[in-house]
Each structure stands twice: as structure tokens, then as C-alpha cells.
Short mmCIF file of C-alpha atoms in Angstrom, two decimals:
data_model
loop_
_atom_site.label_atom_id
_atom_site.label_comp_id
_atom_site.label_asym_id
_atom_site.label_seq_id
_atom_site.Cartn_x
_atom_site.Cartn_y
_atom_site.Cartn_z
CA MET A 1 2.52 33.18 -17.41
CA ARG A 2 5.75 31.78 -15.19
CA THR A 3 3.61 31.90 -11.75
CA PHE A 4 0.80 30.10 -13.02
CA LEU A 5 3.11 27.23 -14.20
CA LEU A 6 4.33 27.28 -10.77
CA LEU A 7 0.79 27.12 -9.55
CA LEU A 8 0.33 24.01 -11.85
CA LEU A 9 3.27 22.59 -10.44
CA PHE A 10 2.89 23.54 -6.96
CA PRO A 11 0.41 20.16 -6.14
CA LEU A 12 3.30 18.39 -7.28
CA LEU A 13 5.95 19.63 -5.07
CA VAL A 14 3.54 19.10 -2.04
CA GLN A 15 2.89 15.71 -3.06
CA ALA A 16 6.54 15.14 -3.27
CA GLN A 17 7.28 15.87 0.56
CA ASP A 18 4.44 13.49 1.76
CA PHE A 19 5.42 10.59 3.61
CA GLN A 20 5.82 7.79 1.26
CA VAL A 21 5.61 4.13 2.27
CA PRO A 22 8.02 2.38 0.10
CA ALA A 23 7.35 -1.16 -1.21
CA ILE A 24 7.93 -4.28 1.04
CA HIS A 25 10.47 -6.83 -0.56
CA ASN A 26 11.74 -8.33 2.41
CA HIS A 27 11.40 -8.27 6.00
CA VAL A 28 13.76 -5.40 6.73
CA VAL A 29 13.41 -2.43 4.32
CA ASP A 30 16.39 -0.15 5.29
CA GLU A 31 15.64 2.93 3.27
CA ALA A 32 17.85 4.84 5.96
CA LEU A 33 20.73 3.03 5.85
CA LEU A 34 21.18 2.24 9.68
CA ILE A 35 21.45 -1.53 9.37
CA ASP A 36 24.74 -3.35 7.72
CA SER A 37 23.92 -5.79 5.34
CA HIS A 38 25.10 -8.78 7.39
CA VAL A 39 23.12 -7.94 10.00
CA GLU A 40 20.30 -7.31 7.75
CA ASN A 41 20.67 -10.77 6.20
CA GLU A 42 20.54 -12.39 9.61
CA ILE A 43 16.92 -10.51 10.50
CA ASN A 44 15.56 -11.22 7.17
CA THR A 45 16.47 -14.97 7.39
CA ALA A 46 15.41 -15.19 11.20
CA LEU A 47 11.92 -13.35 10.92
CA ALA A 48 11.58 -15.46 7.47
CA GLN A 49 11.48 -18.51 9.61
CA VAL A 50 9.56 -17.09 12.41
CA LYS A 51 6.99 -15.99 9.95
CA ARG A 52 6.79 -20.10 8.39
CA ASP A 53 7.05 -21.64 11.78
CA THR A 54 4.47 -19.20 13.71
CA GLY A 55 2.92 -17.31 11.78
CA VAL A 56 4.16 -13.94 13.09
CA GLU A 57 5.18 -11.62 10.51
CA MET A 58 7.49 -9.11 11.56
CA ALA A 59 8.99 -6.27 9.33
CA VAL A 60 11.46 -3.52 9.97
CA LEU A 61 11.60 -0.10 8.11
CA THR A 62 14.08 2.57 8.33
CA VAL A 63 13.43 5.73 7.25
CA GLN A 64 15.25 9.18 6.56
CA SER A 65 12.12 11.36 7.88
CA LEU A 66 8.64 11.07 8.73
CA GLU A 67 7.80 14.34 6.64
CA GLY A 68 6.37 16.05 9.59
CA LEU A 69 3.93 12.90 10.44
CA THR A 70 4.12 11.72 13.98
CA VAL A 71 5.99 8.46 14.45
CA GLU A 72 2.35 7.05 15.35
CA GLN A 73 0.63 8.33 12.22
CA ALA A 74 3.28 7.16 9.95
CA SER A 75 3.69 3.82 11.00
CA MET A 76 -0.19 3.45 10.82
CA HIS A 77 0.27 4.33 7.37
CA VAL A 78 2.97 1.84 6.79
CA VAL A 79 1.02 -1.28 8.55
CA GLU A 80 -2.26 -0.14 6.32
CA LYS A 81 -0.23 -0.32 3.29
CA TRP A 82 1.85 -3.48 3.98
CA ARG A 83 -0.91 -5.35 6.14
CA LEU A 84 1.56 -7.49 7.88
CA GLY A 85 0.05 -10.61 9.41
CA THR A 86 -2.90 -12.74 8.29
CA VAL A 87 -6.77 -11.75 8.49
CA LYS A 88 -7.35 -14.49 10.94
CA GLY A 89 -4.27 -14.29 12.99
CA ASP A 90 -3.59 -10.52 13.11
CA LYS A 91 0.13 -11.37 14.32
CA GLY A 92 1.84 -8.46 12.31
CA LEU A 93 4.38 -6.68 13.88
CA LEU A 94 5.97 -3.34 12.55
CA LEU A 95 9.24 -1.83 13.88
CA LEU A 96 9.74 1.74 12.42
CA VAL A 97 12.95 3.78 13.02
CA SER A 98 13.09 7.21 11.53
CA LYS A 99 16.63 8.52 11.35
CA ASN A 100 16.40 12.31 11.12
CA ASP A 101 13.15 12.78 13.43
CA ARG A 102 15.48 10.47 15.93
CA LYS A 103 12.18 8.61 16.83
CA LEU A 104 10.86 4.65 17.04
CA ARG A 105 7.87 2.60 17.20
CA PHE A 106 6.63 -0.67 17.71
CA GLU A 107 3.31 -1.33 15.79
CA VAL A 108 1.84 -4.53 17.23
CA GLY A 109 -1.28 -6.10 15.56
CA TYR A 110 -4.22 -7.12 17.20
CA GLY A 111 -3.56 -10.89 17.42
CA LEU A 112 0.08 -10.09 19.60
CA GLU A 113 -1.45 -7.29 21.69
CA GLY A 114 -2.03 -10.05 24.39
CA ASN A 115 1.66 -11.00 24.37
CA LEU A 116 3.35 -8.03 23.22
CA THR A 117 1.84 -5.35 25.50
CA ASP A 118 2.32 -1.89 25.30
CA ALA A 119 4.12 -1.97 28.52
CA GLU A 120 6.51 -4.38 27.12
CA ALA A 121 7.06 -2.82 23.96
CA GLY A 122 7.83 0.53 25.87
CA ARG A 123 10.36 -1.75 27.98
CA ILE A 124 11.91 -2.60 24.86
CA ILE A 125 12.42 0.75 23.53
CA ASN A 126 13.42 2.54 26.49
CA ASN A 127 15.49 -0.05 28.27
CA ALA A 128 17.33 -1.65 25.68
CA MET A 129 16.93 -0.05 22.06
CA VAL A 130 17.17 4.01 23.13
CA PRO A 131 20.71 3.46 25.12
CA LEU A 132 22.37 1.66 22.13
CA LEU A 133 20.80 4.32 19.84
CA LYS A 134 22.13 7.05 21.77
CA GLN A 135 25.78 5.52 21.52
CA GLY A 136 25.19 5.47 17.77
CA ASP A 137 25.08 1.63 17.62
CA SER A 138 21.83 1.33 15.45
CA ASN A 139 22.73 -2.11 14.23
CA LYS A 140 22.87 -3.70 17.80
CA ALA A 141 19.92 -1.50 18.83
CA ILE A 142 17.45 -2.77 15.97
CA LEU A 143 18.70 -6.31 16.21
CA THR A 144 18.07 -6.34 19.89
CA GLY A 145 15.01 -4.72 19.61
CA VAL A 146 13.76 -7.04 17.06
CA VAL A 147 15.21 -10.18 18.88
CA GLN A 148 13.21 -9.01 22.38
CA ALA A 149 10.03 -8.12 20.48
CA VAL A 150 9.74 -11.42 18.68
CA GLN A 151 10.43 -13.25 21.98
CA GLN A 152 7.77 -11.63 23.81
CA ALA A 153 5.40 -12.03 20.97
CA ILE A 154 6.02 -15.95 20.93
CA PRO A 155 7.07 -16.45 24.57
CA ASP A 156 6.70 -20.37 24.18
CA VAL A 157 9.65 -20.47 21.53
CA ASP A 158 13.60 -19.99 22.50
CA VAL A 159 13.85 -16.79 19.32
CA ALA A 160 17.60 -16.84 20.04
CA THR A 161 18.06 -20.06 17.97
CA TYR A 162 16.48 -18.43 15.05
CA PHE A 163 19.10 -15.61 15.36
CA ASN A 164 22.43 -17.39 16.14
CA ASN A 165 23.02 -19.69 13.41
CA GLY A 166 19.75 -20.15 11.72
CA GLN A 167 18.58 -23.48 13.02
CA LYS A 168 15.43 -23.85 14.98
CA ILE A 169 14.62 -26.22 17.76
CA VAL A 170 10.62 -26.20 17.74
CA HIS A 171 8.55 -27.43 15.11
CA TYR A 172 4.96 -26.51 14.99
CA SER A 173 2.54 -28.86 13.33
CA THR A 174 0.67 -26.09 11.57
CA LYS A 175 2.89 -26.30 8.56
CA LYS A 176 1.49 -29.72 7.60
CA GLU A 177 -1.83 -28.74 7.92
CA LYS A 178 -1.51 -25.44 5.89
CA ARG A 179 -0.18 -28.16 2.90
CA LYS A 180 -3.11 -30.33 3.36
CA ASN A 181 -5.41 -27.19 3.23
CA LYS A 182 -4.03 -26.05 0.10
CA PHE A 183 -4.18 -29.09 -1.63
CA LEU A 184 -8.10 -29.36 -0.75
CA SER A 185 -9.02 -25.79 -1.70
CA THR A 186 -6.96 -25.94 -4.87
CA LEU A 187 -9.15 -29.48 -5.71
CA PHE A 188 -12.10 -27.41 -4.75
CA THR A 189 -11.61 -24.41 -6.91
CA LEU A 190 -10.52 -26.96 -10.07
CA LEU A 191 -13.94 -28.69 -9.50
CA MET A 192 -15.73 -25.42 -9.24
CA TRP A 193 -14.38 -24.34 -12.78
CA VAL A 194 -15.09 -28.02 -14.03
CA ILE A 195 -18.79 -27.61 -13.00
CA ILE A 196 -19.22 -24.32 -14.40
CA TYR A 197 -17.35 -25.21 -17.49
CA PHE A 198 -19.77 -28.45 -18.07
CA VAL A 199 -22.97 -26.91 -16.73
CA LEU A 200 -22.53 -23.41 -18.31
CA GLY A 201 -20.23 -23.53 -20.70
CA ARG A 202 -22.41 -24.39 -23.64
CA ARG A 203 -25.12 -21.69 -22.59
CA GLY A 204 -23.51 -18.77 -25.10
CA PHE A 205 -23.58 -15.80 -23.59
CA LEU A 206 -25.09 -16.00 -20.36
CA GLY A 207 -22.78 -19.35 -19.67
CA PHE A 208 -19.56 -17.42 -20.56
CA PHE A 209 -20.47 -14.33 -18.47
CA LEU A 210 -21.14 -16.29 -15.55
CA GLY A 211 -18.06 -18.32 -15.69
CA SER A 212 -15.91 -15.38 -15.83
CA SER A 213 -17.60 -13.34 -12.98
CA LEU A 214 -17.59 -16.25 -10.72
CA GLY A 215 -14.05 -17.73 -11.93
CA ARG A 216 -13.00 -13.71 -10.93
CA GLY A 217 -14.38 -14.46 -7.40
CA TYR A 218 -12.00 -18.03 -6.79
CA SER A 219 -8.89 -16.91 -8.54
CA GLY A 220 -8.06 -14.02 -6.22
CA GLY A 221 -7.07 -16.16 -3.31
CA SER A 222 -2.97 -17.44 -3.35
CA PHE A 223 -3.47 -20.31 -1.15
CA GLY A 224 -1.06 -20.20 1.92
CA SER A 225 1.97 -17.99 1.60
CA SER A 226 4.97 -18.89 -0.42
CA GLY A 227 7.33 -17.13 1.83
CA SER A 228 8.41 -14.36 -0.70
CA SER A 229 4.78 -12.47 -0.44
CA PHE A 230 4.38 -10.14 2.23
CA GLY A 231 1.09 -8.67 3.91
CA GLY A 232 -1.93 -11.18 4.53
CA GLY A 233 -4.38 -8.47 5.55
CA GLY A 234 -3.60 -8.33 9.37
CA GLY A 235 -5.20 -5.79 11.28
CA PHE A 236 -3.67 -3.11 13.61
CA GLY A 237 -5.54 -0.95 15.99
CA GLY A 238 -2.85 1.30 17.26
CA GLY A 239 -1.32 -1.01 20.16
CA GLY A 240 2.45 -0.64 20.54
CA ALA A 241 5.03 2.05 21.98
CA SER A 242 7.03 4.74 20.73
CA GLY A 243 10.00 6.49 22.11
CA GLY A 244 12.86 8.99 20.71
CA TRP A 245 16.61 9.07 21.34
CA MET B 1 -39.55 -27.23 -17.11
CA ASN B 2 -36.35 -28.21 -15.83
CA LEU B 3 -34.41 -26.10 -18.33
CA GLN B 4 -36.79 -23.07 -17.14
CA ARG B 5 -36.07 -23.50 -13.61
CA LEU B 6 -32.09 -23.84 -14.68
CA THR B 7 -32.43 -20.61 -16.81
CA LEU B 8 -34.39 -18.80 -13.88
CA PHE B 9 -31.48 -19.59 -11.49
CA CYS B 10 -28.77 -18.49 -14.08
CA LEU B 11 -30.59 -14.93 -14.74
CA THR B 12 -30.83 -14.53 -10.71
CA LEU B 13 -27.13 -15.21 -10.40
CA ALA B 14 -26.37 -13.14 -13.15
CA LEU B 15 -28.40 -10.21 -11.90
CA ALA B 16 -26.87 -10.69 -8.59
CA PRO B 17 -23.74 -8.65 -9.16
CA PHE B 18 -25.83 -5.61 -10.18
CA LEU B 19 -27.81 -5.79 -6.86
CA THR B 20 -24.84 -4.87 -4.94
CA GLY B 21 -24.34 -1.21 -6.73
CA CYS B 22 -27.73 -0.19 -5.60
CA GLY B 23 -27.20 0.08 -1.55
CA VAL B 24 -29.77 -2.66 -0.94
CA GLN B 25 -26.68 -4.47 0.72
CA SER B 26 -24.01 -1.62 1.06
CA ILE B 27 -26.30 0.64 3.42
CA PRO B 28 -27.11 -2.07 6.25
CA LYS B 29 -23.68 -3.11 5.82
CA ALA B 30 -22.39 0.82 6.60
CA LYS B 31 -24.48 1.00 9.36
CA ASN B 32 -23.29 -2.22 10.91
CA GLU B 33 -19.90 -1.04 10.56
CA VAL B 34 -20.40 2.13 12.25
CA GLU B 35 -21.71 0.53 15.24
CA ALA B 36 -19.05 -1.51 15.31
CA GLN B 37 -16.79 1.65 15.23
CA VAL B 38 -18.69 3.27 17.81
CA ALA B 39 -18.16 -0.05 19.93
CA GLU B 40 -14.31 0.10 19.39
CA VAL B 41 -14.10 3.63 20.37
CA THR B 42 -16.02 3.03 23.79
CA ASN B 43 -14.07 -0.01 24.28
CA GLN B 44 -10.82 1.91 23.73
CA TYR B 45 -11.91 4.71 26.00
CA LYS B 46 -13.03 2.20 28.48
CA ARG B 47 -9.45 0.54 28.38
CA ARG B 48 -8.15 4.15 29.35
CA ALA B 49 -10.26 4.41 32.26
CA ASP B 50 -9.39 0.98 33.68
CA LEU B 51 -5.66 2.16 33.71
CA ILE B 52 -6.28 5.20 35.81
CA PRO B 53 -6.81 3.79 39.11
CA ASN B 54 -3.39 1.89 39.02
CA LEU B 55 -1.70 5.07 37.82
CA VAL B 56 -3.40 7.41 40.44
CA GLU B 57 -2.17 4.75 43.05
CA THR B 58 1.58 4.73 41.81
CA VAL B 59 1.64 8.52 41.62
CA LYS B 60 0.21 9.08 44.99
CA GLY B 61 3.21 6.80 46.48
CA PHE B 62 5.65 9.10 45.15
CA ALA B 63 3.88 12.45 45.21
CA ALA B 64 1.10 12.26 47.77
CA GLN B 65 0.97 16.11 48.27
CA GLU B 66 -0.23 16.74 44.55
CA LYS B 67 -3.67 15.65 46.24
CA GLU B 68 -5.63 18.17 44.02
CA THR B 69 -4.40 16.97 40.81
CA LEU B 70 -5.04 13.31 41.79
CA ILE B 71 -8.68 13.92 42.90
CA GLY B 72 -9.32 15.80 39.86
CA VAL B 73 -8.56 12.65 37.67
CA THR B 74 -10.46 10.33 39.97
CA GLU B 75 -13.63 12.60 39.70
CA ALA B 76 -13.28 12.95 35.89
CA ARG B 77 -12.98 9.46 35.58
CA ALA B 78 -15.88 8.60 37.58
CA LYS B 79 -17.91 11.05 35.29
CA ALA B 80 -16.44 9.39 32.17
CA THR B 81 -17.20 6.16 32.88
CA SER B 82 -20.86 6.89 34.00
CA THR B 83 -21.42 8.82 30.50
CA LYS B 84 -22.16 5.92 28.11
CA ILE B 85 -23.55 6.06 24.65
CA ASP B 86 -25.71 3.38 22.71
CA PRO B 87 -24.42 2.40 19.54
CA SER B 88 -27.70 1.53 17.96
CA ASN B 89 -29.30 4.84 18.75
CA LEU B 90 -26.62 7.53 18.10
CA ASN B 91 -27.71 10.81 18.49
CA PRO B 92 -25.88 14.20 18.73
CA GLN B 93 -26.89 15.21 22.48
CA GLN B 94 -25.25 11.91 23.42
CA ILE B 95 -22.20 11.96 21.52
CA MET B 96 -21.77 15.60 22.84
CA GLU B 97 -22.10 14.33 26.65
CA PHE B 98 -19.68 11.55 26.02
CA GLN B 99 -17.10 13.76 24.24
CA LYS B 100 -17.26 16.06 26.86
CA ALA B 101 -16.85 13.84 29.82
CA GLN B 102 -14.11 12.02 27.92
CA GLY B 103 -12.27 15.56 27.12
CA ALA B 104 -12.36 16.56 30.71
CA LEU B 105 -10.88 13.12 31.40
CA SER B 106 -7.95 14.22 28.72
CA SER B 107 -7.48 17.47 30.70
CA ALA B 108 -7.33 16.06 33.89
CA LEU B 109 -4.73 13.27 32.85
CA SER B 110 -2.48 15.73 31.12
CA ARG B 111 -2.65 18.13 33.98
CA LEU B 112 -1.37 15.10 36.23
CA MET B 113 1.53 14.27 33.48
CA VAL B 114 2.96 18.03 33.65
CA VAL B 115 2.83 17.53 37.62
CA VAL B 116 4.86 14.52 37.37
CA GLU B 117 7.57 16.15 35.91
CA LYS B 118 8.61 17.31 39.21
CA TYR B 119 9.47 14.09 40.52
CA PRO B 120 12.31 12.60 39.04
CA ASN B 121 12.15 9.24 41.28
CA LEU B 122 8.67 8.89 40.04
CA LYS B 123 9.50 8.97 36.43
CA SER B 124 12.33 6.62 36.51
CA ASP B 125 10.10 4.08 38.58
CA GLN B 126 9.74 1.11 36.20
CA ASN B 127 6.09 0.57 37.19
CA PHE B 128 5.26 4.25 36.46
CA ARG B 129 6.93 3.88 33.05
CA ASP B 130 4.85 0.88 32.24
CA LEU B 131 1.90 2.74 32.94
CA GLN B 132 2.97 5.54 31.04
CA ALA B 133 3.26 3.20 27.97
CA GLN B 134 0.02 1.58 28.43
CA LEU B 135 -1.58 5.03 28.60
CA GLU B 136 0.16 6.37 25.58
CA GLY B 137 -0.76 3.27 23.58
CA THR B 138 -4.18 3.52 24.61
CA GLU B 139 -4.52 7.25 23.62
CA ASN B 140 -3.14 6.20 20.19
CA ARG B 141 -5.70 3.25 20.18
CA ILE B 142 -8.33 5.85 20.85
CA THR B 143 -7.21 8.19 18.07
CA VAL B 144 -7.11 5.28 15.52
CA ALA B 145 -10.70 4.16 16.68
CA ARG B 146 -11.78 7.66 16.57
CA ASN B 147 -10.48 7.95 12.80
CA ARG B 148 -11.84 4.97 11.67
CA TYR B 149 -15.12 5.48 13.26
CA ILE B 150 -15.18 9.16 11.44
CA GLU B 151 -14.31 7.18 8.12
CA SER B 152 -17.18 4.78 8.74
CA ILE B 153 -19.72 7.50 9.50
CA LYS B 154 -18.76 9.18 6.14
CA SER B 155 -19.23 6.36 4.12
CA PHE B 156 -22.65 5.65 5.82
CA ASN B 157 -23.65 9.09 5.26
CA ASN B 158 -22.34 8.95 1.62
CA LEU B 159 -24.48 5.86 0.61
CA VAL B 160 -27.77 7.33 2.37
CA THR B 161 -27.39 10.73 0.56
CA VAL B 162 -25.62 10.79 -2.50
CA PHE B 163 -27.45 9.02 -5.71
CA PRO B 164 -28.21 6.39 -6.74
CA THR B 165 -27.91 4.79 -3.03
CA SER B 166 -29.97 7.31 -1.63
CA ILE B 167 -33.18 6.37 -3.73
CA THR B 168 -32.81 2.82 -2.44
CA ASN B 169 -32.50 4.46 1.20
CA SER B 170 -35.64 6.44 0.92
CA LEU B 171 -37.37 3.40 -0.65
CA PHE B 172 -36.50 0.75 1.80
CA PHE B 173 -34.83 1.82 4.74
CA HIS B 174 -35.14 5.29 5.78
CA PHE B 175 -32.01 5.80 7.27
CA GLU B 176 -31.45 9.34 8.58
CA LYS B 177 -27.85 10.97 8.21
CA MET B 178 -25.91 10.13 11.22
CA PRO B 179 -24.08 12.82 13.12
CA GLN B 180 -20.69 12.99 12.74
CA TRP B 181 -17.96 12.81 15.86
CA ASP B 182 -16.93 16.15 16.29
CA VAL B 183 -13.35 16.24 17.80
CA ALA B 184 -13.18 19.82 18.06
CA ALA B 185 -15.63 19.79 21.03
CA GLU B 186 -13.41 17.08 22.63
CA GLU B 187 -10.41 19.28 22.10
CA LYS B 188 -12.29 22.52 22.96
CA GLU B 189 -12.73 21.00 26.65
CA LYS B 190 -9.06 20.24 26.60
CA VAL B 191 -7.86 23.64 25.37
CA GLU B 192 -10.14 25.77 27.88
CA LYS B 193 -8.62 23.84 30.87
CA ALA B 194 -5.01 23.76 29.48
CA PRO B 195 -2.42 22.96 32.14
CA GLU B 196 -0.65 25.85 33.52
CA VAL B 197 3.15 25.84 33.05
CA LYS B 198 4.81 27.61 35.88
CA PHE B 199 8.45 28.23 36.37
#
């Protein structure tokens, strides 16, 4: 009987050891506690501004263990769940650091592969981050890695301005355009609803059915990113580089 | 009359969601997806092949005496680039040939990487390290593309063989089950000629 119960529990035990991707609540998700809070705040603020200005969505994840996966497999799991970047731009970027495995990886979205090549990502890891990690300075290693990776990803912008005091110099016009688009699409949705309501609303069951099924299609989009939401469906194809210390 | 047309229009619209479940749309979509994925796989293999001449040149600069290994890589590359697959006409024979050629190139490359270990100057050369990072990145891209390809074949085959979409297929499309990408064949090629490690 006891063995039977154990057998029943066994799948649960196995499940518990799988690599679990945590929920993303901010740009830095520090599960392994490798980053001090003031550094974490600095990175969070800077990356939020980078995202707002350039559309590059970067996240940092530190984990205790990869649970037997390779760092490439694990980071693929993470980006497939978090979906950093947008469907159109694919400008997602992930830095994954595993404390116990002593492994790290940059996972680069399709839209950034041209700027942040595998070779560049490899240089950042091997030349800048690994020496610092070997000294045990994970704060400095991760901050340096983030700054250098973002700088490669957006070569036209001086990234240092984001990180020192949060003041930025370069303004992008995309912001205003986005707001205009948002207004237009909201208006369009509203108009659609009004039409549906007036044309079909009085047609009893059929009208109701149509109204609800069409409505579902249109309500799905949250237009523009408000800054607090993460992941817009960016694509990743396995670009980037890995390293260990 | 106008009312009739409106009713017809509404009915068509109302029935449209139900049509999506029978496979009329999803089967060709899945087929297109498979073709896109196989193109991505060959694209990434090509990317790897493009890196190799540079790599061979760099290694030559530090380890010219490893002629045999370098020639092996160059020959395997030539063979791999001349073997192609046609995404719109996939057959097991073709896929087998392609995998065999790419597998041979993989094993030649891994032999080269073992040889490289003997040359610390080469290993610390920035140019070589960049190339190594690019090669690793490409190998990883190949793995990702291959996994997605395998997934896309699986969902296509499911649509073609599993009820109720299988009925739609036999009525309209007459597609056949696609041959699954067998990674084992590629790996076997690699294992059979595993690099020797001598101490």
C-alpha cells in the first residue's frame, strides 16, 4: 500500500525537480540573490527607459540551478515563456545566470542578432563578465554585462546615460507615433462595437452570438505597452552566447 | 430581399468559426509551417557552412601541421553544401542524405575542436574565440530550428492522420504523412567517427 502511494506521488516528485520558469515581474528577476537591491533598482530603471525609448526589452534572470538542463535549453524555455520583445521588432534580450552550475548565457532575439552578434555576446561574457564572476563580484559582472549588451544592441545611443543618473539624452520620435496609433485603434474598436451593436444588436440570438464572437477578437489587444507589462511575443531563434566561470 | 442578403451574410459569418475546426484552414497552414521550418533548418546549416572557411584559415595560421584534420573539415563542408533538400518535396531519402552530409561535417568539426586544444596560442586568439562563439551560436540555432521543425511535422501529421481533420484531408487535400526528421541518424554518423582522445 505504501509503495502504491509512493508510486502515485512519484510523478509529483519528478515534476518538482523540473526547471521552472518564474513569472516576470520586473526586468530583473533575481531568484539566486546574486544582485544587491540598489544595483537591481538601477538596472530595472535603466532597462525600463531603454524599453520605452528604443523598444529593446531586456531581462535578467538569476537562478539557483538549471535542474539538469543545459544553459541553452533553459534560456530557450525562459524566452518562450516570457516572450521578450514585440512580434514586429523581435528586440528581446535575456541574460540568464545560474549560480550552482556557474553558467551564464545571453539569449538574443531575432531583431537584435545583427547588432549583438554571437561573437560580440561571447566577448562580453568571456572578457568582461567571467573574470568578475571568478572574483565573486556578481553585482559588477551582471551590471557590466547588461550595460555592454544593451550598448551593442543599440549602438546609436550612449547607454551610459541611462545607467549613471537615469537621465537620457536621445529622444526617439516613435513614442509620440505610438500614442497616436493607440488613439486611432481605440477609436476603431469603439466604432466597430457601435456598428455591431446597431446593426446586429436587435437581431436576437444570432446578433448576440456575432457580437460576442467578434468582440472577443478585438478585445484581445492591449494597445501599446504601459511599461509594467512584459513580453510582447518577440521571437528567438537560439542566437547568443554561453559561458561558464 | 435586402433583409435576406443580410441574413445570409450573418449566417456565413456565424458559421465561419466552426469551419476552422475541420482542418480546411489548418492543414494547409500546417504544411506551410513545415516548409518554413525546413527552410530555417537549411538556412542555419548554411550559416554554419559559411563560417567554416574563416575558421579553417584561422586554425591554419597557428596549427598548419594539422593538415589532415583541416582537409577533412573542408571536404566535409564541400559535401554538405552540395547536398540540398527541397522543402516542397520532402522525401525520406533526401532527408537521409542531407542528414548524413551534415552529420559528417559535425564530426569533422568536433575533431578539429579536439585538435585545437593542443594549441594554447590559438585558443587565446581573439579572432579564433569570436569564431568559436559564432560556431557555438550557430550549432545552437541549428538545434532550435531542428526542434521546431520536428514539432511542426508532428502537428502536420496529427492533422492529417487524426480524426476529424483526417477526413477533411482525405476529401480535399490527399496529403500524406511527412517523414519525421530522425536526429538519431545524424548522431550515429557523429558517434561512429567519434574523435579519438589520446593522452
